mmCIF file of C-alpha atoms in Angstrom:
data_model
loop_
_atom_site.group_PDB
_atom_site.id
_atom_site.type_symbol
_atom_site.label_atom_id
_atom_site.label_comp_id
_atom_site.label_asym_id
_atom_site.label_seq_id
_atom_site.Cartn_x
_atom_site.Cartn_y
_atom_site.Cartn_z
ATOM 1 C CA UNK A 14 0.941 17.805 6.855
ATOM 2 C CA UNK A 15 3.737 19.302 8.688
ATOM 3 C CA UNK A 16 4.042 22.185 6.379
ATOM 4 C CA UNK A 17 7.570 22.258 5.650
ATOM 5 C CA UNK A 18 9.769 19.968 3.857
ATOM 6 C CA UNK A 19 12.459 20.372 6.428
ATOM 7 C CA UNK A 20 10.282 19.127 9.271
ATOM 8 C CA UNK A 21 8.504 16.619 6.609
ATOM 9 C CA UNK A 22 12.132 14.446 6.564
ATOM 10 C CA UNK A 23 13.095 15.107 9.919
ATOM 11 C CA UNK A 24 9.151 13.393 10.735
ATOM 12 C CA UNK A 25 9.655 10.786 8.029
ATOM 13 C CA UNK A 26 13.400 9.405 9.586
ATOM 14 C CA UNK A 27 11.822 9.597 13.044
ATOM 15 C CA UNK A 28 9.041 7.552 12.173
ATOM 16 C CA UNK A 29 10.798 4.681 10.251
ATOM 17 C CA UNK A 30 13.342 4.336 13.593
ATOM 18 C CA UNK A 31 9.848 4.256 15.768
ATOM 19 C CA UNK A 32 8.533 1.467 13.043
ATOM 20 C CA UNK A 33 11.743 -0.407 13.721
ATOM 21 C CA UNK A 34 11.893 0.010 17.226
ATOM 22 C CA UNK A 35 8.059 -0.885 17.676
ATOM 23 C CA UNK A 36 8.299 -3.868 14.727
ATOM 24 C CA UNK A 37 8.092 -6.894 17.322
ATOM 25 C CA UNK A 38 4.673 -5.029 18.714
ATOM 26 C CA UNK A 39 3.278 -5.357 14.830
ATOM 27 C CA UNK A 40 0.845 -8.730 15.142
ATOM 28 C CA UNK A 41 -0.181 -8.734 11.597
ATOM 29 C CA UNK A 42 -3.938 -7.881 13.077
ATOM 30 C CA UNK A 43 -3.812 -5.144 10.472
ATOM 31 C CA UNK A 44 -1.605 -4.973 6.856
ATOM 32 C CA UNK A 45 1.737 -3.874 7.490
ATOM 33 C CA UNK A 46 1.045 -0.299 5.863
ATOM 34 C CA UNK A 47 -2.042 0.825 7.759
ATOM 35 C CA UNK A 48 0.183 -0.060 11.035
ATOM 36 C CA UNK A 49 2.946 2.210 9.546
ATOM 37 C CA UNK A 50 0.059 5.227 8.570
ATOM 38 C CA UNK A 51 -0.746 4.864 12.178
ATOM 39 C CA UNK A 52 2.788 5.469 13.468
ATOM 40 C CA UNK A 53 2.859 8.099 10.952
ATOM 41 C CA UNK A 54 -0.339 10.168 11.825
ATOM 42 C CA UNK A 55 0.236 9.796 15.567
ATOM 43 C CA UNK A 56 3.783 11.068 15.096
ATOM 44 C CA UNK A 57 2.895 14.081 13.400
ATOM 45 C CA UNK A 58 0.129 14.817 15.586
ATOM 46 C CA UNK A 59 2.788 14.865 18.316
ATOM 47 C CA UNK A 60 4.507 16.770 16.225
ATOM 48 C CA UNK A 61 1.804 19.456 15.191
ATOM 49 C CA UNK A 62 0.527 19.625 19.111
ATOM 50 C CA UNK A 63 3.935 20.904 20.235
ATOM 51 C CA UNK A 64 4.367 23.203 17.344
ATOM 52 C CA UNK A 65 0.718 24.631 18.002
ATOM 53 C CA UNK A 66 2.339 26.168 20.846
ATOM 54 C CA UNK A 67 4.819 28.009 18.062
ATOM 55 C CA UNK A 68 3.448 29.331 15.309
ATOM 56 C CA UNK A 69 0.167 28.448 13.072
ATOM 57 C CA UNK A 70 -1.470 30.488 10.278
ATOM 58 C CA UNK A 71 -5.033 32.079 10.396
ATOM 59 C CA UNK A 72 -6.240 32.440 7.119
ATOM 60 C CA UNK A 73 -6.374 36.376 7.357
ATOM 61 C CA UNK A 74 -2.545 36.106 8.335
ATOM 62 C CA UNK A 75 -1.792 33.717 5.087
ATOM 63 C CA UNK A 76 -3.647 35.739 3.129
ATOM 64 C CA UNK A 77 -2.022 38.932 3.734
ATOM 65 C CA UNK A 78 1.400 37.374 3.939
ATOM 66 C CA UNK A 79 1.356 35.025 0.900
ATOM 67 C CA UNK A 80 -1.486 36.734 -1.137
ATOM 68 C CA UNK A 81 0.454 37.146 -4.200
ATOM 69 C CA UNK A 82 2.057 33.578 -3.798
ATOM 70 C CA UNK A 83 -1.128 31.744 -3.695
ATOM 71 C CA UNK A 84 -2.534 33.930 -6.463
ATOM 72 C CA UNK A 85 0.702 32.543 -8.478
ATOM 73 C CA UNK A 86 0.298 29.276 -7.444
ATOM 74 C CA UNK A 87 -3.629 28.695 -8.746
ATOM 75 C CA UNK A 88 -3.016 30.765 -11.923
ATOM 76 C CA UNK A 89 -2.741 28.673 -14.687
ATOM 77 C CA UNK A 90 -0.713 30.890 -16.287
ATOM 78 C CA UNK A 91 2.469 32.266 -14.101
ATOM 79 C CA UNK A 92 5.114 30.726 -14.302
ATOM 80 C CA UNK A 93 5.457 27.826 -11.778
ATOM 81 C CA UNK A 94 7.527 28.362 -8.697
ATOM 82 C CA UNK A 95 9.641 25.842 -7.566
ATOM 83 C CA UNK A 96 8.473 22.618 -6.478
ATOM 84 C CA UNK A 97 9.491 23.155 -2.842
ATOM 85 C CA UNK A 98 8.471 26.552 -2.668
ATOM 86 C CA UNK A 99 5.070 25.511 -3.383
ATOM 87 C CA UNK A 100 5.546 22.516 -1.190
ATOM 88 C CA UNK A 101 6.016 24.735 1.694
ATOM 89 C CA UNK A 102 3.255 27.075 0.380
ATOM 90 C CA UNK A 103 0.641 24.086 0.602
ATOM 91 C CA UNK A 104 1.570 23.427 3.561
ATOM 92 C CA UNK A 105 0.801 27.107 5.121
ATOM 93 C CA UNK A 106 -2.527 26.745 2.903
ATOM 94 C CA UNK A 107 -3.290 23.179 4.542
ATOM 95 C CA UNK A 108 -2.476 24.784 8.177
ATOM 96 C CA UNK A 109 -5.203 27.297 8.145
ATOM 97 C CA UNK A 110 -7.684 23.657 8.697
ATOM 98 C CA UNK A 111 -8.009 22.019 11.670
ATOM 99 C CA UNK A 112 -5.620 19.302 12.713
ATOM 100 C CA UNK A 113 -8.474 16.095 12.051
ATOM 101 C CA UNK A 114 -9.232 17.694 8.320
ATOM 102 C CA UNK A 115 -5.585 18.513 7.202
ATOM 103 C CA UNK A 116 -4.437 15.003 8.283
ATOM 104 C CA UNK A 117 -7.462 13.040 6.634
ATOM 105 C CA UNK A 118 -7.102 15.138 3.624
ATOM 106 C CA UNK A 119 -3.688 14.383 3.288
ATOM 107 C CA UNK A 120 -4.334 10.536 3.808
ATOM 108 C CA UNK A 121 -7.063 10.588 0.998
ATOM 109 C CA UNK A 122 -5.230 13.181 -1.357
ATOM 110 C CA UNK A 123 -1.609 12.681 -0.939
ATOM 111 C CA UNK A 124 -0.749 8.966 0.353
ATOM 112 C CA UNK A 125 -4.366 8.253 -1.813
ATOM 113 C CA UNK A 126 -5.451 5.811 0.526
ATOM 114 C CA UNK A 127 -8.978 4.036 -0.049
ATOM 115 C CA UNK A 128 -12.250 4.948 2.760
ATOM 116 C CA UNK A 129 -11.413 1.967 4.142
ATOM 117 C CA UNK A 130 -7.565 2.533 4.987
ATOM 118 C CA UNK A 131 -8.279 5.759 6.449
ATOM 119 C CA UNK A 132 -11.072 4.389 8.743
ATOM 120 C CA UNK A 133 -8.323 1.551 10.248
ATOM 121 C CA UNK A 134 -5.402 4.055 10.181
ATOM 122 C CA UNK A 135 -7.338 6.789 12.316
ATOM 123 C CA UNK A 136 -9.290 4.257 14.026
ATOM 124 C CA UNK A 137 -13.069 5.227 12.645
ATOM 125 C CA UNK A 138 -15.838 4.365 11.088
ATOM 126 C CA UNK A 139 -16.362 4.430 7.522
ATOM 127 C CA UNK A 140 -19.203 6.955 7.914
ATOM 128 C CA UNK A 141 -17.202 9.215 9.824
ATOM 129 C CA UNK A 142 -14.347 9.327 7.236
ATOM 130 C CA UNK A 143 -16.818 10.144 4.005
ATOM 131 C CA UNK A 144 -18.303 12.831 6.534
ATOM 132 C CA UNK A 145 -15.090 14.336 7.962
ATOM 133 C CA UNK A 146 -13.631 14.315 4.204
ATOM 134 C CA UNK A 147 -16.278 15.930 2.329
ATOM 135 C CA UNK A 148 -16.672 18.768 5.213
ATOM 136 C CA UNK A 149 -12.538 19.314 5.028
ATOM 137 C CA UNK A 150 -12.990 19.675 1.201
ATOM 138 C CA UNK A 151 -15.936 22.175 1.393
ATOM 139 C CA UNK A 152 -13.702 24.118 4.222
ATOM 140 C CA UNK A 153 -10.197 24.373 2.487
ATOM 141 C CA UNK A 154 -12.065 25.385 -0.927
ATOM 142 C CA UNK A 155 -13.980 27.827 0.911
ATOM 143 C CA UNK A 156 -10.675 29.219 1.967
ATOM 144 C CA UNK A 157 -9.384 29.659 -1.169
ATOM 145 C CA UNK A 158 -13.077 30.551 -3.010
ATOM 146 C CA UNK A 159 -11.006 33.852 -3.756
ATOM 147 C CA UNK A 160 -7.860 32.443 -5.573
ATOM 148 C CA UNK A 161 -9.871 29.903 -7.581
ATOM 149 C CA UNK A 162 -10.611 32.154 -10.821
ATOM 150 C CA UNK A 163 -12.876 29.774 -12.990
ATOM 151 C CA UNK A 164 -10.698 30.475 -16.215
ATOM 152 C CA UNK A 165 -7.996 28.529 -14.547
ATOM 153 C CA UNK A 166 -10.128 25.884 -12.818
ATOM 154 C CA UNK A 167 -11.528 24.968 -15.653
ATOM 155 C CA UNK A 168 -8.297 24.308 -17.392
ATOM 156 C CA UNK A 169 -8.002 21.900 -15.270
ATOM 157 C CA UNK A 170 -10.413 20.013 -16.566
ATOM 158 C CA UNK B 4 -31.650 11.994 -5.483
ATOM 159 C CA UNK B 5 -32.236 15.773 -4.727
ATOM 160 C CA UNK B 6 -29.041 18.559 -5.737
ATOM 161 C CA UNK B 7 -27.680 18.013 -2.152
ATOM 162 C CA UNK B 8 -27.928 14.501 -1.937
ATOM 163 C CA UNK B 9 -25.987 14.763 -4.851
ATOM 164 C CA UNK B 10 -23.117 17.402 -3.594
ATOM 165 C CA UNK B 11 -22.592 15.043 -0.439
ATOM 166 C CA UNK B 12 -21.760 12.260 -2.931
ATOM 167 C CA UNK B 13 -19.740 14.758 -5.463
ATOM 168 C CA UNK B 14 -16.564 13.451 -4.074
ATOM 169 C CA UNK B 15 -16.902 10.520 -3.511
ATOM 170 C CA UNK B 16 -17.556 10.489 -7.543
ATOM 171 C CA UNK B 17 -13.931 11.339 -7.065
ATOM 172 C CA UNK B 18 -12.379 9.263 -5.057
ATOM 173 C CA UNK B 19 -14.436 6.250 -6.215
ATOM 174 C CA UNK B 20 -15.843 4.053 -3.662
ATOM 175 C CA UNK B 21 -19.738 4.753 -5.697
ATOM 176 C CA UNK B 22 -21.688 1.703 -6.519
ATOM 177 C CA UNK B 23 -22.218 1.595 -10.291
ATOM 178 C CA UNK B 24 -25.974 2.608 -10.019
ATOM 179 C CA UNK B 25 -25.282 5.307 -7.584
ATOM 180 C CA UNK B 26 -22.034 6.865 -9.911
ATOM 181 C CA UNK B 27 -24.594 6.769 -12.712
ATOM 182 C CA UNK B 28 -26.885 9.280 -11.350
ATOM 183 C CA UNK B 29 -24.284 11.483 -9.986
ATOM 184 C CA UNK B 30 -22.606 11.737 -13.861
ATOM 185 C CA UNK B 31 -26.128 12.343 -15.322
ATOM 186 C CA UNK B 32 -26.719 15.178 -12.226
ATOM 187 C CA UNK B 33 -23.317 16.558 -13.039
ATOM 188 C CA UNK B 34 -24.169 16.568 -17.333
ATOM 189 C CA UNK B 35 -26.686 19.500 -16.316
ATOM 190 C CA UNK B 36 -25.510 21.175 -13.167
ATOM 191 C CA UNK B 37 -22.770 23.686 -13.551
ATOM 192 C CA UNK B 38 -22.998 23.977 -10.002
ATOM 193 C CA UNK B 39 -21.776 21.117 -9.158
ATOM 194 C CA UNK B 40 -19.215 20.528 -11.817
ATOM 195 C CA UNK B 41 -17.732 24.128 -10.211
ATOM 196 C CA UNK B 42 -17.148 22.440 -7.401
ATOM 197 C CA UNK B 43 -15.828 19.337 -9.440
ATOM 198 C CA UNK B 44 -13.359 21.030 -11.352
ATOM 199 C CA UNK B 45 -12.024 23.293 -8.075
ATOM 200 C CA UNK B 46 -11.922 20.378 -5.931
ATOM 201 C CA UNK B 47 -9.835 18.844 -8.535
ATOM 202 C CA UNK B 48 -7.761 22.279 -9.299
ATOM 203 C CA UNK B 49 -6.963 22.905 -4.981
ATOM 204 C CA UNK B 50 -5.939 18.484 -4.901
ATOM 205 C CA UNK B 51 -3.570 19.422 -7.901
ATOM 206 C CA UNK B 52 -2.072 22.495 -6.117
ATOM 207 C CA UNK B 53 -1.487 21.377 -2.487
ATOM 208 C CA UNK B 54 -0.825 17.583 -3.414
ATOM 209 C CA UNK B 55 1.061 17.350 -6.610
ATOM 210 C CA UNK B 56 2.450 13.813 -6.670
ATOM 211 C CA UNK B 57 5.980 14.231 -5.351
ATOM 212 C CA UNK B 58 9.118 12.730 -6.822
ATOM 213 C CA UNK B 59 12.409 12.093 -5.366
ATOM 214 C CA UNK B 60 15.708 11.285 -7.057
ATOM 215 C CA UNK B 61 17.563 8.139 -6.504
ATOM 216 C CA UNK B 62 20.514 10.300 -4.478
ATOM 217 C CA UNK B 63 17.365 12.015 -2.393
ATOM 218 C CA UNK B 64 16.088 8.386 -1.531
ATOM 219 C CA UNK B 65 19.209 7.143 -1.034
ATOM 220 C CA UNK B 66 20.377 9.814 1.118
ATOM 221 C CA UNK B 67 17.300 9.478 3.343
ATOM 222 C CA UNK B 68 17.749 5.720 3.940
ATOM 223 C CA UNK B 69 21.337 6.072 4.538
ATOM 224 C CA UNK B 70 19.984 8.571 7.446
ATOM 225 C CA UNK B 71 17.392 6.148 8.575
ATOM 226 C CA UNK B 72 19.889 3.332 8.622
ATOM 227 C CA UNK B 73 22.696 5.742 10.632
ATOM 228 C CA UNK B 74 20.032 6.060 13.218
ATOM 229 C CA UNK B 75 18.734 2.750 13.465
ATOM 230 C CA UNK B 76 22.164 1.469 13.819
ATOM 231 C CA UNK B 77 23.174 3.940 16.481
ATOM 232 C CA UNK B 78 20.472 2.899 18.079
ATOM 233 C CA UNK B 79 21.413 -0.948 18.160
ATOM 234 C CA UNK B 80 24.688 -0.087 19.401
ATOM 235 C CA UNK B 81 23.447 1.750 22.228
ATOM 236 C CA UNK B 82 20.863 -1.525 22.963
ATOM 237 C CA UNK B 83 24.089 -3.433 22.051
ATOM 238 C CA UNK B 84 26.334 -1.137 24.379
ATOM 239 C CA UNK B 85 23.594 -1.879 27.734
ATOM 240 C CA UNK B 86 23.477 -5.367 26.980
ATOM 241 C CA UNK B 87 26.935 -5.691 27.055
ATOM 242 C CA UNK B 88 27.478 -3.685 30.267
ATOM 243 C CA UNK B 89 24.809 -6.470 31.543
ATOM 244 C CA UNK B 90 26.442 -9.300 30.378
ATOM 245 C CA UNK B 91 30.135 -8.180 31.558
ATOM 246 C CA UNK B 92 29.073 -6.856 35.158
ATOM 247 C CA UNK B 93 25.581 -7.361 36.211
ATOM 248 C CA UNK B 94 25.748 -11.461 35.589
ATOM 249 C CA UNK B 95 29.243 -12.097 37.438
ATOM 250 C CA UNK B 96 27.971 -9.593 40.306
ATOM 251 C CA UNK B 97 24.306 -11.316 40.332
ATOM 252 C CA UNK B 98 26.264 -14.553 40.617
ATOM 253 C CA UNK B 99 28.547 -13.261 43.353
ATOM 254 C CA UNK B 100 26.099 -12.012 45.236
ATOM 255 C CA UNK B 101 24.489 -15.092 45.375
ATOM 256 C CA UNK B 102 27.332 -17.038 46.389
ATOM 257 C CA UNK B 103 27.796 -14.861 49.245
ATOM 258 C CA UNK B 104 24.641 -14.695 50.424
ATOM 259 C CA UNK B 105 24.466 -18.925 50.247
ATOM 260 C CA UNK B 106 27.631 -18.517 51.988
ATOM 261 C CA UNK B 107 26.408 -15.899 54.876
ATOM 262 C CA UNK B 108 22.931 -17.819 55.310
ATOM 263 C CA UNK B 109 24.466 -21.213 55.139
ATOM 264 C CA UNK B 110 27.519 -19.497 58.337
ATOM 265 C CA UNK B 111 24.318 -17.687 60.061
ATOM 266 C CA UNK B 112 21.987 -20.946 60.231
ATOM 267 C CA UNK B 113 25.255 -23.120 61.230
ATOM 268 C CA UNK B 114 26.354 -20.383 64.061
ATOM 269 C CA UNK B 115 23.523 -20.167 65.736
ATOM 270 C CA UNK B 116 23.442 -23.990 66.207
ATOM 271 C CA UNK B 117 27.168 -23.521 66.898
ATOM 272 C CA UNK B 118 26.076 -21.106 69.523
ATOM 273 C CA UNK B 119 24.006 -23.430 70.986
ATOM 274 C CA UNK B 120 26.075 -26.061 71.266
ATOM 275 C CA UNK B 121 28.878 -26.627 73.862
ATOM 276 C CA UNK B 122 32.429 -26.147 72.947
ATOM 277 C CA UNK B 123 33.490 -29.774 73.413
ATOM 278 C CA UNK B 124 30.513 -30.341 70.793
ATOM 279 C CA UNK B 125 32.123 -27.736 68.261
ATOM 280 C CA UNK B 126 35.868 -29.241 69.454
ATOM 281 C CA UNK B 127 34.225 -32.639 68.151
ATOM 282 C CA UNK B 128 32.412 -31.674 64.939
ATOM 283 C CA UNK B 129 35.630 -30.067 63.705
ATOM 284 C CA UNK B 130 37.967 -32.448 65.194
ATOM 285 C CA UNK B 131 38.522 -33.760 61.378
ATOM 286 C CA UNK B 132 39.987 -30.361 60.771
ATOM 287 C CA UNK B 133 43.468 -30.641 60.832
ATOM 288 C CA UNK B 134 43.809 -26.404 60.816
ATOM 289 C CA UNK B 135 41.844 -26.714 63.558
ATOM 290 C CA UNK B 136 43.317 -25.965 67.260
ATOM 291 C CA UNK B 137 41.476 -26.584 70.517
ATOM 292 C CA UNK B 138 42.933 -23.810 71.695
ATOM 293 C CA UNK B 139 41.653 -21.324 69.533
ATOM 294 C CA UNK B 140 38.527 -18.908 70.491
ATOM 295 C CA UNK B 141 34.904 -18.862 68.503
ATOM 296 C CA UNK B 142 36.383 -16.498 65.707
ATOM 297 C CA UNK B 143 38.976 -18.723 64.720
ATOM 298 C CA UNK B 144 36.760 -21.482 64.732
ATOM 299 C CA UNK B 145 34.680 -19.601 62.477
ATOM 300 C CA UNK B 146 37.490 -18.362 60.585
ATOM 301 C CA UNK B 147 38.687 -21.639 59.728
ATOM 302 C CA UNK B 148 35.232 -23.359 59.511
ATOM 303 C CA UNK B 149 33.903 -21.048 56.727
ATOM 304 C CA UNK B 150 37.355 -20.810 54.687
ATOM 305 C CA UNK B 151 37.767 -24.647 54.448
ATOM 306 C CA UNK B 152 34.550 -26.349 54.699
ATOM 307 C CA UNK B 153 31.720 -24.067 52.892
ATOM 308 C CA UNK B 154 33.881 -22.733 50.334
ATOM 309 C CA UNK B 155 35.515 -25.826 47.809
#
């Protein structure tokens, strides 16, 4: 979400002193975790909205700066970078999508909540979560139609 | 359920949350549409990529919660630090200042009855006042009434 591990921890300390700070304002209307998401994804869009002003990635500028990386990193058959680099590299990829899209995606893929968690932690409906989610998925692999070579797609499988 | 209806649900194939009846027809769709088993298998490939599950070694965790607890405890002893500044100062000044004020009311009500009465008056009221002297002028009467009578 944040793009870099660095900032990831620095996020992920801030937000557990918030959740301590803020525990006697949890009422148990919600479970404990979906209160903590919330903390979480309003901290980082804090965080993201004062880094906007920084830097952020267009896709043409990823593309042309971390062609080859990318290329590596959906090739089936390089040899794997290290886990952080690619860390960090997902997070560039993930930064070329809007703010709404690389946060729900990251809810759904990463922390792998349900439809219904996401809809309480970003405070939506249900209908707007399968919609928002299937139109981030269609964006970020239209992003990367041109490093997604079937041979190693399908090995996936 | 038309090709589109189907791509809108493609995901949700994924992630689960189908009823058994609708999951059915999207795996039967998918059995003869290399279109959407494309997408399938790169929407898989791109969640692999950018969200491989992460793991952390036991010194890693530890290290973060040690950090987390640092902070949290700093910040209890700077909640701890105010609330002792308010218990040693703020309460024994509160409690002074009320005093006083009690104490400069109670001498402002009672001197502008004293004012109002006559000297021989005053001369009686503190004639139980052995510090007392007739002689002496309103400010020593004052003096001497609000050092021995208002404060015990």
């Amino acid at each position: 979400m944040l793009q870099n591990h660095t900032d990831a921890e620095e996020a992920a300390q801030d937000i557990f002193v918030k959740a301590y700070r803020n525990l006697p304002k949890f009422k148990g209307n919600s479970a404990f975790s979906t209160w903590l998401y919330r903390i979480t994804t309003n901290h980082c869009l804090d965080v993201l909205r004062k880094r906007n002003r920084r830097k952020t990635y267009s896709l043409d500028a990823l593309v042309e700066e971390e062609g080859d990386s990318i290329h590596r990193l959906f090739s089936s058959d390089a040899v794997a970078a290290s886990q952080m680099e690619n860390r960090d590299l997902a997070g560039k990829i993930l930064s070329t999508l809007p703010e709404d899209y690389r946060m729900i995606l990251t809810l759904r893929e990463a922390d792998g909540l349900e439809y219904q968690e996401i809809a309480q932690t970003l405070d939506c409906s249900l209908d707007a979560v399968k919609g928002r989610l299937s139109r981030a998925r269609r964006q970020l692999q239209e992003n990367l139609r041109h490093f997604l070579r079937e041979k190693d797609v399908y090995k996936e499988e | 359920m038309t090709h589109e209806m189907i791509q809108q649900k493609l995901f949700a194939l994924y992630d689960g949350p189908l009823t058994e009846q609708e999951r059915k027809l999207v795996e039967s769709h998918l059995a003869q549409c290399a279109e959407c088993r494309r997408a399938i298998a790169q929407g898989k490939a791109v969640s692999a990529r950018l969200f491989p599950v992460h793991t952390f070694s036991e010194a890693a965790e530890d290290a973060f919660v040690a950090k987390v607890m640092g902070r949290v405890r700093s910040a209890g002893e700077k909640v701890e630090s105010w609330t002792t500044l308010f218990f040693r100062w703020m309460v024994p000044l509160a409690g002074s200042a009320v005093v006083a004020g009690w104490v400069f009311f109670s001498v402002l009500s009672d001197s502008s009855s004293f004012s109002s009465t006559s000297s021989s008056n005053v001369e009686a009221a503190f004639s139980s006042d052995s510090s007392y002297s007739s002689g002496s002028g309103n400010g020593i009467v004052l003096a001497s009434y609000s050092s021995q009578d208002i404060v015990p």
